[in-house]
XYZ file of C-alpha atoms in Angstrom:
211
model
C 107.867 38.681 48.167
C 105.033 41.130 47.288
C 101.638 40.422 46.282
C 99.266 42.207 44.041
C 95.299 41.422 43.492
C 93.522 43.183 40.874
C 90.236 42.801 39.639
C 88.660 42.729 35.950
C 85.656 42.170 34.892
C 85.514 39.583 31.979
C 82.728 38.674 29.708
C 81.873 34.536 29.361
C 82.768 33.367 26.021
C 85.178 36.107 25.076
C 88.842 35.916 24.608
C 91.255 38.232 26.277
C 95.012 39.084 25.714
C 96.963 40.054 29.083
C 99.862 41.833 29.422
C 102.019 42.048 32.494
C 104.720 44.910 32.694
C 107.431 44.945 35.562
C 110.406 47.347 36.398
C 113.442 45.349 37.981
C 116.379 47.702 39.158
C 118.131 45.022 41.049
C 120.459 42.599 39.358
C 119.662 38.815 38.891
C 116.840 37.110 37.875
C 113.026 37.870 39.183
C 110.295 35.429 39.305
C 106.636 36.505 38.927
C 103.719 34.138 39.603
C 100.236 34.664 38.027
C 97.214 33.238 39.864
C 93.370 33.683 38.976
C 89.976 33.412 40.430
C 86.693 32.919 39.053
C 83.742 34.090 40.987
C 82.720 30.590 41.679
C 85.767 30.326 43.786
C 84.937 33.793 45.585
C 81.726 32.146 46.303
C 82.998 29.248 47.289
C 85.948 30.884 49.769
C 82.883 32.832 51.579
C 82.082 29.354 52.751
C 85.199 28.619 53.598
C 85.570 25.668 51.559
C 89.050 26.948 50.109
C 90.249 28.991 52.683
C 92.133 26.346 54.278
C 95.634 26.549 53.575
C 96.849 23.183 54.756
C 97.061 19.924 53.337
C 97.301 16.311 54.399
C 100.407 14.579 53.451
C 101.515 11.002 53.506
C 105.037 10.030 53.600
C 105.792 6.619 52.183
C 107.525 4.265 54.479
C 111.097 2.957 54.065
C 112.910 6.383 54.094
C 112.980 9.477 55.814
C 111.929 12.738 54.132
C 113.029 16.355 54.335
C 110.997 19.254 53.955
C 112.616 21.132 51.118
C 111.793 24.980 52.785
C 112.908 24.176 56.655
C 115.029 21.027 56.464
C 112.698 19.563 59.094
C 113.285 15.485 59.313
C 109.758 13.399 58.811
C 109.858 9.275 59.316
C 108.599 7.381 56.556
C 104.749 5.932 57.191
C 103.400 8.965 58.442
C 100.639 11.605 57.691
C 101.141 15.341 58.544
C 99.177 18.373 58.105
C 101.204 20.580 56.049
C 101.226 24.430 55.468
C 100.379 25.038 51.745
C 99.808 28.825 51.593
C 99.221 29.553 47.416
C 103.000 31.026 47.379
C 104.641 27.824 48.589
C 104.136 24.168 47.369
C 104.488 21.639 49.840
C 107.561 20.131 48.718
C 109.724 17.073 50.193
C 113.036 15.464 49.302
C 113.561 11.783 49.961
C 116.467 10.753 52.192
C 119.637 9.705 50.094
C 119.170 12.167 47.441
C 121.909 14.767 45.667
C 119.859 17.829 44.613
C 122.146 20.286 42.431
C 121.406 23.984 42.871
C 122.826 26.460 40.408
C 123.125 29.928 40.045
C 119.912 31.738 38.770
C 120.356 32.385 35.239
C 117.868 34.233 32.994
C 118.638 32.341 29.945
C 120.493 28.902 29.351
C 123.696 30.612 27.973
C 123.818 33.737 30.111
C 126.808 32.467 32.128
C 128.526 29.326 33.408
C 126.713 27.239 35.679
C 129.056 27.684 38.511
C 129.371 27.052 41.267
C 126.702 24.261 41.597
C 125.448 23.453 45.177
C 125.151 20.459 46.074
C 122.481 19.439 49.008
C 122.704 16.116 50.321
C 120.070 14.661 52.211
C 121.282 12.236 54.763
C 119.761 8.796 55.890
C 120.437 6.652 53.086
C 122.921 6.173 50.174
C 122.222 7.856 46.978
C 123.668 8.733 43.569
C 123.130 11.140 41.059
C 124.735 12.160 37.581
C 125.205 15.550 36.386
C 124.818 16.149 32.741
C 126.259 19.273 30.640
C 126.187 20.111 27.269
C 126.523 23.342 24.804
C 122.772 24.187 25.575
C 122.109 25.572 21.932
C 122.478 23.089 19.551
C 121.760 19.386 18.748
C 125.500 18.288 19.281
C 124.584 16.235 21.948
C 122.758 13.629 19.629
C 126.180 13.077 18.519
C 127.684 12.183 21.603
C 128.989 15.666 22.523
C 128.405 16.340 26.027
C 129.767 15.269 29.426
C 128.811 13.717 32.647
C 129.717 13.393 35.973
C 128.766 10.706 38.532
C 128.112 11.257 42.236
C 127.927 8.600 45.102
C 126.898 9.228 48.842
C 128.007 6.852 50.981
C 125.603 7.628 54.071
C 127.440 4.902 56.562
C 130.691 6.298 55.984
C 129.641 10.069 55.220
C 131.748 9.877 52.069
C 130.953 11.875 48.929
C 132.451 10.103 45.918
C 132.816 12.798 42.580
C 133.778 10.396 39.631
C 135.779 10.994 36.609
C 134.553 13.141 34.106
C 132.953 11.342 30.830
C 133.071 13.149 27.720
C 133.386 16.800 26.778
C 132.294 19.404 24.625
C 133.311 22.885 23.330
C 133.041 25.772 26.016
C 133.314 23.328 29.196
C 134.245 24.431 32.295
C 137.606 22.392 32.846
C 137.466 23.302 36.709
C 134.271 23.568 38.466
C 133.379 24.394 42.175
C 130.701 22.410 43.944
C 129.476 23.857 47.171
C 128.288 20.593 49.315
C 125.727 21.235 52.034
C 124.341 18.178 54.222
C 121.052 19.353 54.828
C 119.522 19.153 58.482
C 117.121 21.465 60.193
C 117.261 25.145 58.724
C 120.235 24.435 56.798
C 120.486 23.858 53.480
C 117.045 24.884 52.764
C 114.471 26.944 50.085
C 115.410 28.067 46.487
C 118.332 30.573 47.789
C 121.959 29.659 47.882
C 123.014 28.407 51.252
C 124.769 30.830 53.253
C 126.864 28.307 55.499
C 128.741 25.622 53.464
C 129.586 22.533 54.727
C 132.661 22.082 52.207
C 133.829 23.603 49.266
C 135.463 21.045 46.412
C 137.180 22.298 43.640
C 137.209 19.412 40.793
C 139.127 19.276 37.834
C 137.756 16.566 35.894
C 139.280 13.794 38.090
C 137.829 11.534 40.663
C 137.941 12.289 44.405
C 136.290 11.554 47.532
C 135.307 13.694 50.766
C 134.556 12.906 53.816
C 132.503 14.401 56.226
């Protein structure tokens, strides 16, 4: 992550156009975030009012919660002081969640969203429905789309992938699901996981995977 700061003097009440240019010689997608500070923010930072990069976070009781960035599990019903630097938002996932993460795309029809990484946050049962359509028209309003249901049985440690329902032109007949059971430093952040717990080849028929 590279950070750049540029100070610009602006006159109050005027409208200014901004152009941000970048060159990216590597393959894949790039992400850019733009932040701005007003003079009043700089003044408050001098008094350390906004310099604190921590936030108090409360976790509702009745479930475990996972730090998206580290995989650390936190019991519900507690408060913690979470790191909150400007480039990372504190993000926590409820136990039992099934989170799909696809490949980076620069636009919706660049390439098929395959393989898909399925991150399972253990501790509770969970369900999720994957929805797909053609991406570039309104045919979904006519029922031209497909769904796949997922169920996680936490006690049995079994993932059930249901039979595909529906179809649409260009649909992938076979899919690859890279399943990751999230834990401390495993299945974290926005990038693909280096270690996969199970690679599942799916052809539209119901199947069960035991972990």
